[in-house]
């Protein structure tokens, strides 16, 4: 069994960039207003169970919840604070949780955000570009001195509206994380092995295609492997599950400093275990305050 406590004392760094947000989320189980969200929030908290994340992002003067990150020993020296409001997103799920409508996206302080990395951040070798405009993801990695492993998450919006930047970005990364619908949207291919081949040709060495409650697939040019998802009793709020999966997985990889196919396959189980906790409560409620044993117990039930 991998010793999470030992990993935490090693404290390998992971650079995480993405959104820090206030979210209003409506699900068949109720509504949660202005909960802390954002791709980088979920990802960095998940990663913090294994490594020392440095969070690169921006908040407005209305953001009063920095202690959530501080409690998880996340480095906030790259979190800019500006006058104006924090990014705001409002989403509403349909009955089966499979479909989600975006009701509002207010960029607010994100509108003029340009990530500027401190010299200490530029030297970090493991990087997770959580979901954010691909131009900002590109701007971030262009400042990294000697990247060893860059993983990127994205969303349907950017595949539709920022394809050029996304294609420039994929040339420079090692791992692309995407869900099945996005893979199909990007490649016009419903066969996921074929879709993965098209995406691999764009540059990354590995592609992960997430399948929601059915787990996730890992591809490289020679092989593919599937993991299941942990069967939760009740999904309350799936927001951020993908970001949590990516953060947990990259946190684990950064901690072990191994970035080969087998290591990614193992790391996916840790990401999936954390994502299963995430969906059991609104927002970050269940994701904060976990312990190593509970994370392991679920990893052992993912195949
Ligand atoms: P997910 O459920 O994995 O798609 O992630 C949901 C999170 O993404 C929410 O907490 C939102 O704040 C954040 N989000 C939604 N739209 C965007 C966007 N356009 N750019 C960056 N983050 C976003």
PDB file of C-alpha atoms and ligand atoms in Angstrom:
ATOM      1  CA  UNK A   1       0.000   0.000   0.000  1.00  0.00           C
ATOM      2  CA  UNK A   2       1.293   3.469  -0.861  1.00  0.00           C
ATOM      3  CA  UNK A   3       1.987   5.585   2.187  1.00  0.00           C
ATOM      4  CA  UNK A   4       0.138   8.878   1.709  1.00  0.00           C
ATOM      5  CA  UNK A   5       1.528  10.378   4.890  1.00  0.00           C
ATOM      6  CA  UNK A   6       5.081   9.768   3.643  1.00  0.00           C
ATOM      7  CA  UNK A   7       4.244  11.395   0.311  1.00  0.00           C
ATOM      8  CA  UNK A   8       2.970  14.441   2.095  1.00  0.00           C
ATOM      9  CA  UNK A   9       6.242  14.866   3.970  1.00  0.00           C
ATOM     10  CA  UNK A  10       8.177  14.760   0.692  1.00  0.00           C
ATOM     11  CA  UNK A  11       5.962  17.579  -0.605  1.00  0.00           C
ATOM     12  CA  UNK A  12       6.812  17.450  -4.290  1.00  0.00           C
ATOM     13  CA  UNK A  13       5.362  20.521  -5.989  1.00  0.00           C
ATOM     14  CA  UNK A  14       2.573  20.614  -8.578  1.00  0.00           C
ATOM     15  CA  UNK A  15       1.637  23.782 -10.444  1.00  0.00           C
ATOM     16  CA  UNK A  16      -2.134  24.085 -10.864  1.00  0.00           C
ATOM     17  CA  UNK A  17      -3.760  26.823 -12.885  1.00  0.00           C
ATOM     18  CA  UNK A  18      -7.464  27.271 -13.607  1.00  0.00           C
ATOM     19  CA  UNK A  19     -10.504  29.042 -12.227  1.00  0.00           C
ATOM     20  CA  UNK A  20     -11.311  29.951  -8.632  1.00  0.00           C
ATOM     21  CA  UNK A  21     -15.005  30.714  -8.472  1.00  0.00           C
ATOM     22  CA  UNK A  22     -18.219  31.224  -6.653  1.00  0.00           C
ATOM     23  CA  UNK A  23     -20.754  28.750  -8.043  1.00  0.00           C
ATOM     24  CA  UNK A  24     -24.497  28.474  -7.741  1.00  0.00           C
ATOM     25  CA  UNK A  25     -25.487  24.892  -8.407  1.00  0.00           C
ATOM     26  CA  UNK A  26     -28.996  23.521  -8.880  1.00  0.00           C
ATOM     27  CA  UNK A  27     -29.499  19.765  -8.792  1.00  0.00           C
ATOM     28  CA  UNK A  28     -32.538  17.511  -8.345  1.00  0.00           C
ATOM     29  CA  UNK A  29     -31.458  17.450  -4.658  1.00  0.00           C
ATOM     30  CA  UNK A  30     -31.634  21.206  -4.133  1.00  0.00           C
ATOM     31  CA  UNK A  31     -29.751  24.417  -4.700  1.00  0.00           C
ATOM     32  CA  UNK A  32     -26.460  25.609  -3.243  1.00  0.00           C
ATOM     33  CA  UNK A  33     -25.766  29.302  -3.713  1.00  0.00           C
ATOM     34  CA  UNK A  34     -22.329  30.873  -4.061  1.00  0.00           C
ATOM     35  CA  UNK A  35     -20.344  27.843  -2.969  1.00  0.00           C
ATOM     36  CA  UNK A  36     -16.604  27.948  -3.541  1.00  0.00           C
ATOM     37  CA  UNK A  37     -15.825  26.288  -6.861  1.00  0.00           C
ATOM     38  CA  UNK A  38     -13.673  26.632  -9.924  1.00  0.00           C
ATOM     39  CA  UNK A  39     -11.543  24.073 -11.710  1.00  0.00           C
ATOM     40  CA  UNK A  40      -8.329  25.020  -9.873  1.00  0.00           C
ATOM     41  CA  UNK A  41     -10.039  24.925  -6.473  1.00  0.00           C
ATOM     42  CA  UNK A  42     -11.232  21.336  -6.880  1.00  0.00           C
ATOM     43  CA  UNK A  43      -7.973  20.257  -8.543  1.00  0.00           C
ATOM     44  CA  UNK A  44      -5.596  21.784  -6.007  1.00  0.00           C
ATOM     45  CA  UNK A  45      -7.498  20.496  -2.979  1.00  0.00           C
ATOM     46  CA  UNK A  46      -7.586  16.980  -4.458  1.00  0.00           C
ATOM     47  CA  UNK A  47      -3.849  17.176  -5.271  1.00  0.00           C
ATOM     48  CA  UNK A  48      -3.028  18.390  -1.763  1.00  0.00           C
ATOM     49  CA  UNK A  49      -3.623  14.878  -0.379  1.00  0.00           C
ATOM     50  CA  UNK A  50      -0.443  13.755  -2.162  1.00  0.00           C
ATOM     51  CA  UNK A  51       1.787  16.742  -2.881  1.00  0.00           C
ATOM     52  CA  UNK A  52       2.237  20.491  -2.442  1.00  0.00           C
ATOM     53  CA  UNK A  53       0.144  22.333  -5.049  1.00  0.00           C
ATOM     54  CA  UNK A  54       0.893  25.924  -6.071  1.00  0.00           C
ATOM     55  CA  UNK A  55      -2.343  27.546  -7.145  1.00  0.00           C
ATOM     56  CA  UNK A  56      -2.111  30.060 -10.006  1.00  0.00           C
ATOM     57  CA  UNK A  57      -5.309  32.033 -10.447  1.00  0.00           C
ATOM     58  CA  UNK A  58      -7.239  35.145  -9.564  1.00  0.00           C
ATOM     59  CA  UNK A  59      -9.919  36.133  -7.040  1.00  0.00           C
ATOM     60  CA  UNK A  60     -11.874  39.334  -6.489  1.00  0.00           C
ATOM     61  CA  UNK A  61     -12.149  41.357  -3.314  1.00  0.00           C
ATOM     62  CA  UNK A  62     -15.408  39.544  -2.468  1.00  0.00           C
ATOM     63  CA  UNK A  63     -13.583  36.226  -1.989  1.00  0.00           C
ATOM     64  CA  UNK A  64     -13.495  35.414   1.703  1.00  0.00           C
ATOM     65  CA  UNK A  65     -12.666  31.724   1.665  1.00  0.00           C
ATOM     66  CA  UNK A  66      -8.895  31.538   1.239  1.00  0.00           C
ATOM     67  CA  UNK A  67      -8.598  29.514   4.437  1.00  0.00           C
ATOM     68  CA  UNK A  68      -9.979  26.442   2.625  1.00  0.00           C
ATOM     69  CA  UNK A  69      -6.764  26.388   0.582  1.00  0.00           C
ATOM     70  CA  UNK A  70      -4.554  27.386   3.510  1.00  0.00           C
ATOM     71  CA  UNK A  71      -5.890  24.466   5.584  1.00  0.00           C
ATOM     72  CA  UNK A  72      -4.742  22.172   2.773  1.00  0.00           C
ATOM     73  CA  UNK A  73      -1.262  23.787   2.763  1.00  0.00           C
ATOM     74  CA  UNK A  74      -1.691  25.004  -0.802  1.00  0.00           C
ATOM     75  CA  UNK A  75       0.850  27.632  -1.881  1.00  0.00           C
ATOM     76  CA  UNK A  76      -1.162  30.778  -2.634  1.00  0.00           C
ATOM     77  CA  UNK A  77       1.713  33.080  -3.657  1.00  0.00           C
ATOM     78  CA  UNK A  78       0.479  32.800  -7.268  1.00  0.00           C
ATOM     79  CA  UNK A  79      -3.152  33.584  -6.434  1.00  0.00           C
ATOM     80  CA  UNK A  80      -3.710  37.188  -7.504  1.00  0.00           C
ATOM     81  CA  UNK A  81      -6.290  39.266  -5.697  1.00  0.00           C
ATOM     82  CA  UNK A  82      -7.828  42.209  -7.549  1.00  0.00           C
ATOM     83  CA  UNK A  83     -10.548  44.760  -7.072  1.00  0.00           C
ATOM     84  CA  UNK A  84     -13.768  43.510  -8.629  1.00  0.00           C
ATOM     85  CA  UNK A  85     -15.763  40.324  -8.298  1.00  0.00           C
ATOM     86  CA  UNK A  86     -14.613  36.698  -8.349  1.00  0.00           C
ATOM     87  CA  UNK A  87     -15.505  34.544 -11.384  1.00  0.00           C
ATOM     88  CA  UNK A  88     -19.119  33.396 -11.017  1.00  0.00           C
ATOM     89  CA  UNK A  89     -20.769  30.341 -12.583  1.00  0.00           C
ATOM     90  CA  UNK A  90     -24.354  29.082 -12.262  1.00  0.00           C
ATOM     91  CA  UNK A  91     -25.185  25.594 -13.471  1.00  0.00           C
ATOM     92  CA  UNK A  92     -28.347  23.495 -13.407  1.00  0.00           C
ATOM     93  CA  UNK A  93     -28.486  19.714 -13.714  1.00  0.00           C
ATOM     94  CA  UNK A  94     -31.281  17.716 -15.316  1.00  0.00           C
ATOM     95  CA  UNK A  95     -32.882  14.802 -13.451  1.00  0.00           C
ATOM     96  CA  UNK A  96     -30.381  12.105 -14.375  1.00  0.00           C
ATOM     97  CA  UNK A  97     -27.308  14.354 -13.816  1.00  0.00           C
ATOM     98  CA  UNK A  98     -26.149  13.502 -17.322  1.00  0.00           C
ATOM     99  CA  UNK A  99     -27.005  16.909 -18.720  1.00  0.00           C
ATOM    100  CA  UNK A 100     -26.112  20.288 -17.307  1.00  0.00           C
ATOM    101  CA  UNK A 101     -27.103  23.738 -18.504  1.00  0.00           C
ATOM    102  CA  UNK A 102     -24.922  26.740 -17.836  1.00  0.00           C
ATOM    103  CA  UNK A 103     -27.289  29.496 -16.689  1.00  0.00           C
ATOM    104  CA  UNK A 104     -24.659  32.205 -16.145  1.00  0.00           C
ATOM    105  CA  UNK A 105     -20.923  32.676 -16.568  1.00  0.00           C
ATOM    106  CA  UNK A 106     -19.564  35.983 -15.247  1.00  0.00           C
ATOM    107  CA  UNK A 107     -15.846  36.286 -15.958  1.00  0.00           C
ATOM    108  CA  UNK A 108     -15.422  39.313 -13.670  1.00  0.00           C
ATOM    109  CA  UNK A 109     -11.739  39.570 -12.577  1.00  0.00           C
ATOM    110  CA  UNK A 110     -10.893  36.792 -15.053  1.00  0.00           C
ATOM    111  CA  UNK A 111     -11.570  39.145 -17.952  1.00  0.00           C
ATOM    112  CA  UNK A 112      -8.148  40.793 -17.727  1.00  0.00           C
ATOM    113  CA  UNK A 113      -6.261  37.963 -16.047  1.00  0.00           C
ATOM    114  CA  UNK A 114      -2.829  37.017 -17.345  1.00  0.00           C
ATOM    115  CA  UNK A 115      -1.064  34.416 -15.202  1.00  0.00           C
ATOM    116  CA  UNK A 116       2.392  35.654 -14.269  1.00  0.00           C
ATOM    117  CA  UNK A 117       4.595  33.031 -12.656  1.00  0.00           C
ATOM    118  CA  UNK A 118       7.120  33.728  -9.925  1.00  0.00           C
ATOM    119  CA  UNK A 119      10.634  32.300 -10.550  1.00  0.00           C
ATOM    120  CA  UNK A 120       9.923  29.509  -8.027  1.00  0.00           C
ATOM    121  CA  UNK A 121       6.807  28.493  -9.997  1.00  0.00           C
ATOM    122  CA  UNK A 122       8.659  28.556 -13.321  1.00  0.00           C
ATOM    123  CA  UNK A 123      10.895  25.715 -12.110  1.00  0.00           C
ATOM    124  CA  UNK A 124       8.084  23.325 -11.200  1.00  0.00           C
ATOM    125  CA  UNK A 125       8.266  20.199 -13.366  1.00  0.00           C
ATOM    126  CA  UNK A 126       4.724  18.795 -12.986  1.00  0.00           C
ATOM    127  CA  UNK A 127       1.924  21.020 -14.235  1.00  0.00           C
ATOM    128  CA  UNK A 128      -1.843  20.674 -14.326  1.00  0.00           C
ATOM    129  CA  UNK A 129      -3.653  23.125 -16.584  1.00  0.00           C
ATOM    130  CA  UNK A 130      -7.151  22.751 -15.155  1.00  0.00           C
ATOM    131  CA  UNK A 131     -10.033  24.036 -17.256  1.00  0.00           C
ATOM    132  CA  UNK A 132      -9.640  27.672 -18.260  1.00  0.00           C
ATOM    133  CA  UNK A 133      -9.309  29.476 -21.627  1.00  0.00           C
ATOM    134  CA  UNK A 134      -6.560  27.668 -23.619  1.00  0.00           C
ATOM    135  CA  UNK A 135      -4.801  30.994 -24.323  1.00  0.00           C
ATOM    136  CA  UNK A 136      -4.221  31.331 -20.568  1.00  0.00           C
ATOM    137  CA  UNK A 137      -3.100  27.697 -20.351  1.00  0.00           C
ATOM    138  CA  UNK A 138      -0.586  28.389 -23.156  1.00  0.00           C
ATOM    139  CA  UNK A 139       0.587  31.596 -21.499  1.00  0.00           C
ATOM    140  CA  UNK A 140       1.241  29.621 -18.311  1.00  0.00           C
ATOM    141  CA  UNK A 141       3.329  26.829 -19.845  1.00  0.00           C
ATOM    142  CA  UNK A 142       5.328  29.261 -21.964  1.00  0.00           C
ATOM    143  CA  UNK A 143       6.790  30.556 -18.679  1.00  0.00           C
ATOM    144  CA  UNK A 144       7.873  27.138 -17.388  1.00  0.00           C
ATOM    145  CA  UNK A 145      11.616  26.614 -17.665  1.00  0.00           C
ATOM    146  CA  UNK A 146      11.902  22.827 -17.945  1.00  0.00           C
ATOM    147  CA  UNK A 147       8.544  21.070 -17.791  1.00  0.00           C
ATOM    148  CA  UNK A 148       8.683  17.322 -17.212  1.00  0.00           C
ATOM    149  CA  UNK A 149       4.990  16.503 -17.413  1.00  0.00           C
ATOM    150  CA  UNK A 150       2.109  18.792 -18.437  1.00  0.00           C
ATOM    151  CA  UNK A 151      -1.505  17.623 -18.226  1.00  0.00           C
ATOM    152  CA  UNK A 152      -4.407  19.627 -19.627  1.00  0.00           C
ATOM    153  CA  UNK A 153      -8.120  19.523 -19.003  1.00  0.00           C
ATOM    154  CA  UNK A 154     -10.552  21.419 -21.201  1.00  0.00           C
ATOM    155  CA  UNK A 155     -14.277  21.761 -21.949  1.00  0.00           C
ATOM    156  CA  UNK A 156     -16.794  21.821 -24.813  1.00  0.00           C
ATOM    157  CA  UNK A 157     -16.838  25.654 -24.855  1.00  0.00           C
ATOM    158  CA  UNK A 158     -13.156  25.885 -25.836  1.00  0.00           C
ATOM    159  CA  UNK A 159     -13.410  23.060 -28.370  1.00  0.00           C
ATOM    160  CA  UNK A 160     -16.148  25.140 -29.997  1.00  0.00           C
ATOM    161  CA  UNK A 161     -14.735  28.658 -29.644  1.00  0.00           C
ATOM    162  CA  UNK A 162     -10.947  28.413 -29.193  1.00  0.00           C
ATOM    163  CA  UNK A 163      -9.921  25.437 -31.331  1.00  0.00           C
ATOM    164  CA  UNK A 164      -6.760  27.130 -32.700  1.00  0.00           C
ATOM    165  CA  UNK A 165      -5.330  27.829 -29.258  1.00  0.00           C
ATOM    166  CA  UNK A 166      -6.312  24.380 -28.095  1.00  0.00           C
ATOM    167  CA  UNK A 167      -4.460  22.767 -31.000  1.00  0.00           C
ATOM    168  CA  UNK A 168      -1.360  24.930 -30.306  1.00  0.00           C
ATOM    169  CA  UNK A 169      -1.535  23.825 -26.681  1.00  0.00           C
ATOM    170  CA  UNK A 170      -1.879  20.107 -27.394  1.00  0.00           C
ATOM    171  CA  UNK A 171       1.454  20.191 -29.268  1.00  0.00           C
ATOM    172  CA  UNK A 172       3.191  21.118 -26.013  1.00  0.00           C
ATOM    173  CA  UNK A 173       1.577  18.805 -23.485  1.00  0.00           C
ATOM    174  CA  UNK A 174       2.100  15.218 -22.356  1.00  0.00           C
ATOM    175  CA  UNK A 175      -1.412  14.250 -21.251  1.00  0.00           C
ATOM    176  CA  UNK A 176      -4.812  15.425 -22.489  1.00  0.00           C
ATOM    177  CA  UNK A 177      -7.789  14.790 -20.197  1.00  0.00           C
ATOM    178  CA  UNK A 178     -11.188  15.023 -21.847  1.00  0.00           C
ATOM    179  CA  UNK A 179     -14.621  13.389 -21.532  1.00  0.00           C
ATOM    180  CA  UNK A 180     -16.261  11.130 -24.103  1.00  0.00           C
ATOM    181  CA  UNK A 181     -18.617  13.799 -25.476  1.00  0.00           C
ATOM    182  CA  UNK A 182     -15.795  16.323 -25.835  1.00  0.00           C
ATOM    183  CA  UNK A 183     -13.594  13.740 -27.572  1.00  0.00           C
ATOM    184  CA  UNK A 184     -16.391  13.078 -30.043  1.00  0.00           C
ATOM    185  CA  UNK A 185     -17.054  16.809 -30.517  1.00  0.00           C
ATOM    186  CA  UNK A 186     -13.350  17.474 -31.216  1.00  0.00           C
ATOM    187  CA  UNK A 187     -12.672  14.518 -33.534  1.00  0.00           C
ATOM    188  CA  UNK A 188     -16.100  13.756 -35.066  1.00  0.00           C
ATOM    189  CA  UNK A 189     -15.422  10.153 -34.118  1.00  0.00           C
ATOM    190  CA  UNK A 190     -17.707   8.024 -31.905  1.00  0.00           C
ATOM    191  CA  UNK A 191     -15.281   5.105 -31.622  1.00  0.00           C
ATOM    192  CA  UNK A 192     -13.187   6.157 -28.626  1.00  0.00           C
ATOM    193  CA  UNK A 193     -10.005   4.277 -29.684  1.00  0.00           C
ATOM    194  CA  UNK A 194     -10.140   6.096 -33.022  1.00  0.00           C
ATOM    195  CA  UNK A 195     -10.907   9.407 -31.317  1.00  0.00           C
ATOM    196  CA  UNK A 196      -7.929   8.859 -28.995  1.00  0.00           C
ATOM    197  CA  UNK A 197      -5.678   8.144 -31.996  1.00  0.00           C
ATOM    198  CA  UNK A 198      -6.701  11.446 -33.596  1.00  0.00           C
ATOM    199  CA  UNK A 199      -6.027  13.306 -30.337  1.00  0.00           C
ATOM    200  CA  UNK A 200      -2.662  11.555 -29.841  1.00  0.00           C
ATOM    201  CA  UNK A 201      -1.626  12.736 -33.303  1.00  0.00           C
ATOM    202  CA  UNK A 202      -2.090  16.309 -32.115  1.00  0.00           C
ATOM    203  CA  UNK A 203       0.870  15.975 -29.737  1.00  0.00           C
ATOM    204  CA  UNK A 204       0.225  14.459 -26.309  1.00  0.00           C
ATOM    205  CA  UNK A 205       1.850  11.154 -25.409  1.00  0.00           C
ATOM    206  CA  UNK A 206      -1.218  10.059 -23.422  1.00  0.00           C
ATOM    207  CA  UNK A 207      -4.957  10.716 -23.617  1.00  0.00           C
ATOM    208  CA  UNK A 208      -7.482  10.036 -20.867  1.00  0.00           C
ATOM    209  CA  UNK A 209     -11.132   9.867 -21.884  1.00  0.00           C
ATOM    210  CA  UNK A 210     -13.453  10.168 -18.879  1.00  0.00           C
ATOM    211  CA  UNK A 211     -16.700   8.201 -18.927  1.00  0.00           C
ATOM    212  CA  UNK A 212     -18.464   9.719 -15.893  1.00  0.00           C
ATOM    213  CA  UNK A 213     -19.995   6.973 -13.735  1.00  0.00           C
ATOM    214  CA  UNK A 214     -18.469   4.351 -16.056  1.00  0.00           C
ATOM    215  CA  UNK A 215     -14.864   5.239 -15.181  1.00  0.00           C
ATOM    216  CA  UNK A 216     -12.128   6.374 -17.539  1.00  0.00           C
ATOM    217  CA  UNK A 217      -9.894   5.115 -20.352  1.00  0.00           C
ATOM    218  CA  UNK A 218      -6.164   5.689 -20.700  1.00  0.00           C
ATOM    219  CA  UNK A 219      -4.578   5.556 -24.160  1.00  0.00           C
ATOM    220  CA  UNK A 220      -1.143   5.860 -25.647  1.00  0.00           C
ATOM    221  CA  UNK A 221      -0.124   4.883 -29.171  1.00  0.00           C
ATOM    222  CA  UNK A 222       0.300   1.220 -28.258  1.00  0.00           C
ATOM    223  CA  UNK A 223      -2.224   0.314 -25.590  1.00  0.00           C
ATOM    224  CA  UNK A 224      -5.332   1.245 -23.681  1.00  0.00           C
ATOM    225  CA  UNK A 225      -6.560   0.525 -20.155  1.00  0.00           C
ATOM    226  CA  UNK A 226      -9.848   1.148 -18.363  1.00  0.00           C
ATOM    227  CA  UNK A 227     -10.609   1.915 -14.743  1.00  0.00           C
ATOM    228  CA  UNK A 228     -14.052   1.643 -13.184  1.00  0.00           C
ATOM    229  CA  UNK A 229     -15.600   4.348 -11.033  1.00  0.00           C
ATOM    230  CA  UNK A 230     -16.306   3.821  -7.338  1.00  0.00           C
ATOM    231  CA  UNK A 231     -20.084   3.191  -7.019  1.00  0.00           C
ATOM    232  CA  UNK A 232     -21.395   5.954  -4.743  1.00  0.00           C
ATOM    233  CA  UNK A 233     -24.740   5.537  -2.984  1.00  0.00           C
ATOM    234  CA  UNK A 234     -26.086   8.920  -3.994  1.00  0.00           C
ATOM    235  CA  UNK A 235     -24.809  11.651  -6.256  1.00  0.00           C
ATOM    236  CA  UNK A 236     -25.632  15.038  -4.730  1.00  0.00           C
ATOM    237  CA  UNK A 237     -23.561  17.417  -6.873  1.00  0.00           C
ATOM    238  CA  UNK A 238     -21.258  16.247  -9.692  1.00  0.00           C
ATOM    239  CA  UNK A 239     -19.750  19.713 -10.164  1.00  0.00           C
ATOM    240  CA  UNK A 240     -15.971  19.574 -10.123  1.00  0.00           C
ATOM    241  CA  UNK A 241     -15.718  15.771 -10.323  1.00  0.00           C
ATOM    242  CA  UNK A 242     -13.570  16.020 -13.459  1.00  0.00           C
ATOM    243  CA  UNK A 243     -11.304  18.641 -11.899  1.00  0.00           C
ATOM    244  CA  UNK A 244     -11.004  16.546  -8.744  1.00  0.00           C
ATOM    245  CA  UNK A 245     -10.103  13.465 -10.795  1.00  0.00           C
ATOM    246  CA  UNK A 246      -7.421  15.430 -12.673  1.00  0.00           C
ATOM    247  CA  UNK A 247      -6.074  17.044  -9.484  1.00  0.00           C
ATOM    248  CA  UNK A 248      -5.952  13.804  -7.494  1.00  0.00           C
ATOM    249  CA  UNK A 249      -4.301  11.970 -10.362  1.00  0.00           C
ATOM    250  CA  UNK A 250      -1.700  14.672 -11.039  1.00  0.00           C
ATOM    251  CA  UNK A 251      -1.047  15.135  -7.318  1.00  0.00           C
ATOM    252  CA  UNK A 252      -0.276  11.430  -7.069  1.00  0.00           C
ATOM    253  CA  UNK A 253       2.000  11.531 -10.147  1.00  0.00           C
ATOM    254  CA  UNK A 254       3.838  14.615  -8.873  1.00  0.00           C
ATOM    255  CA  UNK A 255       4.364  12.892  -5.522  1.00  0.00           C
ATOM    256  CA  UNK A 256       5.837   9.773  -7.112  1.00  0.00           C
ATOM    257  CA  UNK A 257       7.639  11.655  -9.920  1.00  0.00           C
ATOM    258  CA  UNK A 258       6.865   8.784 -12.320  1.00  0.00           C
ATOM    259  CA  UNK A 259       4.969   9.666 -15.480  1.00  0.00           C
ATOM    260  CA  UNK A 260       4.822   6.410 -17.475  1.00  0.00           C
ATOM    261  CA  UNK A 261       1.702   4.505 -18.598  1.00  0.00           C
ATOM    262  CA  UNK A 262       1.529   2.186 -15.567  1.00  0.00           C
ATOM    263  CA  UNK A 263       2.020   5.054 -13.110  1.00  0.00           C
ATOM    264  CA  UNK A 264      -0.728   7.082 -14.787  1.00  0.00           C
ATOM    265  CA  UNK A 265      -3.028   4.040 -14.623  1.00  0.00           C
ATOM    266  CA  UNK A 266      -2.431   3.740 -10.852  1.00  0.00           C
ATOM    267  CA  UNK A 267      -2.778   7.492 -10.365  1.00  0.00           C
ATOM    268  CA  UNK A 268      -6.149   7.449 -12.152  1.00  0.00           C
ATOM    269  CA  UNK A 269      -7.522   5.236  -9.372  1.00  0.00           C
ATOM    270  CA  UNK A 270      -6.520   7.832  -6.783  1.00  0.00           C
ATOM    271  CA  UNK A 271      -8.131  10.588  -8.860  1.00  0.00           C
ATOM    272  CA  UNK A 272     -11.264   8.506  -9.226  1.00  0.00           C
ATOM    273  CA  UNK A 273     -11.429   7.744  -5.503  1.00  0.00           C
ATOM    274  CA  UNK A 274     -11.276  11.465  -4.702  1.00  0.00           C
ATOM    275  CA  UNK A 275     -13.878  12.286  -7.376  1.00  0.00           C
ATOM    276  CA  UNK A 276     -16.258   9.779  -5.776  1.00  0.00           C
ATOM    277  CA  UNK A 277     -16.085  11.728  -2.497  1.00  0.00           C
ATOM    278  CA  UNK A 278     -16.532  15.016  -4.335  1.00  0.00           C
ATOM    279  CA  UNK A 279     -19.928  14.101  -5.834  1.00  0.00           C
ATOM    280  CA  UNK A 280     -21.417  12.989  -2.504  1.00  0.00           C
ATOM    281  CA  UNK A 281     -21.936  16.541  -1.255  1.00  0.00           C
ATOM    282  CA  UNK A 282     -22.395  20.025  -2.689  1.00  0.00           C
ATOM    283  CA  UNK A 283     -19.208  21.798  -3.715  1.00  0.00           C
ATOM    284  CA  UNK A 284     -16.049  21.113  -1.748  1.00  0.00           C
ATOM    285  CA  UNK A 285     -17.842  19.953   1.417  1.00  0.00           C
ATOM    286  CA  UNK A 286     -16.876  16.286   1.233  1.00  0.00           C
ATOM    287  CA  UNK A 287     -13.548  16.797  -0.545  1.00  0.00           C
ATOM    288  CA  UNK A 288     -12.024  18.768   2.304  1.00  0.00           C
ATOM    289  CA  UNK A 289     -11.027  16.935   5.441  1.00  0.00           C
ATOM    290  CA  UNK A 290     -10.593  13.414   4.002  1.00  0.00           C
ATOM    291  CA  UNK A 291      -8.024  11.009   5.405  1.00  0.00           C
ATOM    292  CA  UNK A 292      -5.592   8.601   3.763  1.00  0.00           C
ATOM    293  CA  UNK A 293      -7.459   5.486   4.865  1.00  0.00           C
ATOM    294  CA  UNK A 294     -10.760   6.483   3.314  1.00  0.00           C
ATOM    295  CA  UNK A 295      -9.028   7.398   0.042  1.00  0.00           C
ATOM    296  CA  UNK A 296      -7.224   4.016  -0.001  1.00  0.00           C
ATOM    297  CA  UNK A 297     -10.338   2.016   0.816  1.00  0.00           C
ATOM    298  CA  UNK A 298     -12.020   3.326  -2.315  1.00  0.00           C
ATOM    299  CA  UNK A 299      -8.885   2.935  -4.466  1.00  0.00           C
ATOM    300  CA  UNK A 300      -8.941  -0.766  -3.556  1.00  0.00           C
ATOM    301  CA  UNK A 301     -12.473  -1.063  -4.924  1.00  0.00           C
ATOM    302  CA  UNK A 302     -11.628   0.506  -8.299  1.00  0.00           C
ATOM    303  CA  UNK A 303     -10.509  -1.948 -10.986  1.00  0.00           C
TER     304      UNK A 303
HETATM  305  P1  LIG B   1     -16.725  20.465 -14.000  1.00  0.00           P
HETATM  306  O1  LIG B   1     -17.926  20.001 -13.240  1.00  0.00           O
HETATM  307  O2  LIG B   1     -15.555  19.523 -13.858  1.00  0.00           O
HETATM  308  O3  LIG B   1     -17.043  20.798 -15.416  1.00  0.00           O
HETATM  309  O4  LIG B   1     -16.209  21.820 -13.336  1.00  0.00           O
HETATM  310  C1  LIG B   1     -17.100  22.756 -12.785  1.00  0.00           C
HETATM  311  C2  LIG B   1     -16.322  23.973 -12.339  1.00  0.00           C
HETATM  312  O5  LIG B   1     -15.817  24.649 -13.505  1.00  0.00           O
HETATM  313  C3  LIG B   1     -17.199  24.955 -11.610  1.00  0.00           C
HETATM  314  O6  LIG B   1     -16.747  25.056 -10.275  1.00  0.00           O
HETATM  315  C4  LIG B   1     -17.055  26.275 -12.370  1.00  0.00           C
HETATM  316  O7  LIG B   1     -16.755  27.354 -11.536  1.00  0.00           O
HETATM  317  C5  LIG B   1     -15.920  26.032 -13.344  1.00  0.00           C
HETATM  318  N1  LIG B   1     -16.193  26.607 -14.655  1.00  0.00           N
HETATM  319  C6  LIG B   1     -17.376  26.648 -15.323  1.00  0.00           C
HETATM  320  N2  LIG B   1     -17.249  27.276 -16.517  1.00  0.00           N
HETATM  321  C7  LIG B   1     -15.933  27.645 -16.607  1.00  0.00           C
HETATM  322  C8  LIG B   1     -15.149  28.340 -17.590  1.00  0.00           C
HETATM  323  N3  LIG B   1     -15.697  28.788 -18.721  1.00  0.00           N
HETATM  324  N4  LIG B   1     -13.827  28.524 -17.347  1.00  0.00           N
HETATM  325  C9  LIG B   1     -13.272  28.081 -16.214  1.00  0.00           C
HETATM  326  N5  LIG B   1     -13.949  27.427 -15.246  1.00  0.00           N
HETATM  327  C10 LIG B   1     -15.260  27.215 -15.422  1.00  0.00           C
END
